[in-house]
CSV table of C-alpha atoms in Angstrom, one decimal:
chain,number,residue,atom,x,y,z
A,124,ALA,CA,-5.5,20.6,10.4
A,125,PRO,CA,-6.0,18.3,13.1
A,126,ALA,CA,-5.7,21.3,15.3
A,127,ASP,CA,-8.1,23.7,13.3
A,128,TRP,CA,-10.7,20.9,13.4
A,129,ALA,CA,-10.4,21.1,17.0
A,130,GLY,CA,-10.3,24.5,18.0
A,131,GLN,CA,-7.2,24.5,19.4
A,132,ALA,CA,-7.3,28.0,17.8
A,133,GLY,CA,-4.2,28.2,20.2
A,134,VAL,CA,-2.2,24.9,19.5
A,135,PHE,CA,-3.1,26.2,15.2
A,136,ASP,CA,-1.3,29.6,15.8
A,137,ARG,CA,1.6,28.1,17.0
A,138,THR,CA,2.3,25.2,14.4
A,139,LEU,CA,1.6,27.7,11.6
A,140,ALA,CA,4.1,30.2,12.7
A,141,GLY,CA,6.2,27.3,12.8
A,142,LEU,CA,6.2,26.6,10.0
A,143,ARG,CA,6.1,29.9,8.2
A,144,GLU,CA,9.6,30.8,9.9
A,145,CYS,CA,10.6,27.4,8.8
A,146,LEU,CA,10.0,28.3,5.1
A,147,GLY,CA,11.0,31.5,6.0
A,148,SER,CA,14.6,29.9,6.5
A,149,LEU,CA,14.5,27.6,3.8
A,150,ASP,CA,13.5,31.1,1.7
A,151,ALA,CA,10.3,28.6,-0.1
A,152,HIS,CA,8.0,30.6,-2.4
A,153,LYS,CA,6.3,27.4,-3.9
A,154,LEU,CA,5.1,24.2,-1.5
A,155,VAL,CA,4.7,20.4,-3.7
A,156,LEU,CA,1.9,18.6,-1.4
A,157,ALA,CA,1.2,15.3,-1.6
A,158,CYS,CA,-2.3,15.6,1.1
A,159,PRO,CA,-5.2,17.0,-0.4
A,160,THR,CA,-5.8,19.1,3.2
A,161,CYS,CA,-2.9,20.8,3.8
A,162,GLU,CA,-3.2,22.1,0.4
A,163,THR,CA,-6.2,23.0,1.2
A,164,VAL,CA,-4.5,24.8,4.5
A,165,PHE,CA,-1.5,26.0,3.4
A,166,ALA,CA,-3.4,27.6,0.5
A,167,ALA,CA,-5.8,29.4,2.8
A,168,HIS,CA,-3.3,30.7,6.2
A,169,LEU,CA,-0.2,30.4,3.6
A,170,PRO,CA,-1.2,32.8,0.7
A,171,GLU,CA,2.4,34.1,0.4
A,172,TYR,CA,2.5,30.5,-0.8
A,173,GLU,CA,2.0,28.9,-4.7
A,174,THR,CA,1.1,25.0,-3.6
A,175,VAL,CA,0.4,22.6,-6.1
A,176,SER,CA,0.2,19.3,-5.6
A,177,LEU,CA,3.2,16.2,-5.6
A,178,TRP,CA,0.1,14.4,-8.4
A,179,GLU,CA,-0.1,17.4,-10.8
A,180,VAL,CA,4.3,17.7,-10.9
A,181,LEU,CA,3.9,13.5,-10.7
A,182,ARG,CA,1.6,13.9,-14.5
A,183,GLU,CA,3.3,16.4,-15.5
A,184,VAL,CA,7.8,15.2,-15.2
A,185,GLY,CA,5.9,11.9,-14.7
A,186,PRO,CA,6.6,8.6,-12.9
A,187,PRO,CA,9.0,7.4,-11.0
A,188,ASP,CA,11.2,4.4,-12.7
A,189,GLY,CA,9.4,1.4,-13.6
A,190,ALA,CA,6.4,2.6,-12.9
A,191,ILE,CA,5.2,3.3,-15.8
A,192,GLY,CA,2.9,-0.1,-17.0
A,193,SER,CA,4.1,-1.7,-13.4
A,194,GLY,CA,-0.2,-2.4,-12.7
A,195,GLY,CA,-0.8,-4.5,-15.6
A,196,GLY,CA,-4.1,-4.1,-16.3
A,197,ARG,CA,-4.8,-5.3,-12.4
A,198,ARG,CA,-7.6,-2.8,-11.6
A,199,VAL,CA,-8.2,-0.3,-8.8
A,200,ALA,CA,-11.1,1.3,-7.5
A,201,VAL,CA,-9.6,5.3,-6.5
A,202,HIS,CA,-11.1,7.4,-3.1
A,203,ASP,CA,-11.4,10.6,-3.2
A,204,SER,CA,-11.0,12.2,0.8
A,205,CYS,CA,-13.8,14.7,1.2
A,206,THR,CA,-11.1,17.4,1.6
A,207,ALA,CA,-10.0,16.9,-2.4
A,208,ARG,CA,-13.7,17.0,-3.3
A,209,TYR,CA,-13.7,19.7,-5.0
A,210,GLN,CA,-9.9,19.7,-6.0
A,211,THR,CA,-10.8,18.4,-9.5
A,212,SER,CA,-7.2,18.5,-11.6
A,213,VAL,CA,-6.3,16.6,-8.0
A,214,GLN,CA,-8.5,14.1,-8.4
A,215,THR,CA,-7.4,13.4,-12.7
A,216,ALA,CA,-3.7,13.8,-12.4
A,217,VAL,CA,-3.9,10.2,-9.7
A,218,ARG,CA,-5.9,8.9,-12.6
A,219,ASP,CA,-3.7,9.8,-14.9
A,220,LEU,CA,-1.3,8.5,-13.1
A,221,LEU,CA,-2.5,5.0,-12.3
A,222,ALA,CA,-3.4,4.8,-16.1
A,223,THR,CA,-0.3,5.6,-17.3
A,224,CYS,CA,0.8,3.2,-14.6
A,225,GLY,CA,-1.5,0.7,-16.8
A,226,TYR,CA,-4.5,0.5,-14.0
A,227,GLY,CA,-7.0,-0.1,-14.9
A,228,ILE,CA,-9.9,2.2,-12.8
A,229,ASP,CA,-13.1,1.5,-10.6
A,230,GLU,CA,-15.4,4.7,-9.7
A,231,LEU,CA,-16.8,3.7,-6.1
A,232,ARG,CA,-20.3,4.8,-6.4
A,233,MET,CA,-19.3,8.3,-4.5
A,234,SER,CA,-16.8,9.6,-5.4
A,235,HIS,CA,-15.2,12.9,-7.3
A,236,GLU,CA,-17.2,16.7,-5.6
A,237,ARG,CA,-19.5,13.1,-4.9
A,238,THR,CA,-17.3,11.0,-2.8
A,239,GLU,CA,-18.1,9.7,0.7
A,240,CYS,CA,-15.4,10.5,4.3
A,241,CYS,CA,-13.0,7.9,5.0
A,242,GLY,CA,-14.1,8.2,8.4
A,243,PHE,CA,-11.4,10.4,9.7
A,244,GLY,CA,-12.1,13.8,8.5
A,245,GLY,CA,-13.7,16.5,11.6
A,246,LEU,CA,-11.7,14.1,13.7
A,247,MET,CA,-14.6,11.8,13.1
A,248,LEU,CA,-12.5,8.6,14.3
A,249,TYR,CA,-12.0,10.6,17.7
A,250,ALA,CA,-15.1,12.4,17.9
A,251,ASN,CA,-17.0,8.8,17.5
A,252,PRO,CA,-15.1,5.8,17.1
A,253,GLU,CA,-18.2,4.1,16.2
A,254,MET,CA,-19.4,6.7,13.9
A,255,GLY,CA,-15.6,6.6,11.8
A,256,ASP,CA,-15.2,2.7,12.1
A,257,THR,CA,-18.7,2.8,10.3
A,258,VAL,CA,-18.0,4.8,8.0
A,259,ALA,CA,-15.0,3.3,6.7
A,260,ARG,CA,-16.8,0.1,7.0
A,261,ARG,CA,-18.7,0.6,4.7
A,262,ARG,CA,-16.5,2.7,2.0
A,263,VAL,CA,-14.5,-0.3,1.8
A,264,ARG,CA,-17.6,-2.8,1.0
A,265,GLN,CA,-17.8,-0.5,-2.0
A,266,SER,CA,-16.0,-2.1,-3.8
A,267,ASP,CA,-13.9,-5.9,-4.7
A,268,ALA,CA,-10.7,-4.1,-5.7
A,269,ASP,CA,-7.7,-3.6,-4.2
A,270,PHE,CA,-7.9,1.4,-3.1
A,271,VAL,CA,-5.9,3.5,-4.0
A,272,ALA,CA,-5.7,7.0,-1.8
A,273,TYR,CA,-4.0,10.2,-2.7
A,274,CYS,CA,-4.4,10.8,1.7
A,275,SER,CA,-2.3,9.2,3.9
A,276,MET,CA,-5.1,9.5,6.5
A,277,CYS,CA,-8.0,7.1,4.2
A,278,ARG,CA,-4.9,5.4,3.4
A,279,ASP,CA,-4.5,4.4,7.2
A,280,ARG,CA,-8.1,4.0,8.0
A,281,PHE,CA,-8.8,1.4,5.1
A,282,ALA,CA,-6.4,-0.6,5.0
A,283,ALA,CA,-6.8,-0.8,9.1
A,284,LYS,CA,-10.5,-2.8,8.1
A,285,GLY,CA,-8.6,-4.7,6.2
A,286,LYS,CA,-9.0,-3.0,2.9
A,287,PRO,CA,-5.6,-3.5,0.8
A,288,THR,CA,-5.9,0.2,-0.3
A,289,ALA,CA,-2.4,2.1,-1.4
A,290,HIS,CA,-0.9,4.7,-1.4
């Protein structure tokens, strides 16, 4: 995705060809992806593979041993990544998993289909570092609760601003 966002078509195409070759050697047919961006990119550019979100799979099979009730009612704010804006099933799966694990959920003012970017999307962090930092700082101030982000880039952006954020 970063190569695509940066207009590096050659890098993107070579990477995609390498992925296709690797996946072909595994005789894979279904890809379980934890990243909303990867799911979007793979679905668009590798249509021969079925994609599914890890969060939807975990909701179906249940969280790992010891996770149920581990939240103890602690409240967390869920950040939906900008690439998950229209992935309503993924958004719901994440919230269902958190509830199953015993967490209370605080919705951020801008969430779901109206979510805000973490400052990384479209390579904002590199194209305009000051703006990327401003966006991330503004987002983490929107709740006193610790954050949960199901995009690792969002998690890293918020943690770098001092916000306790779990992935």
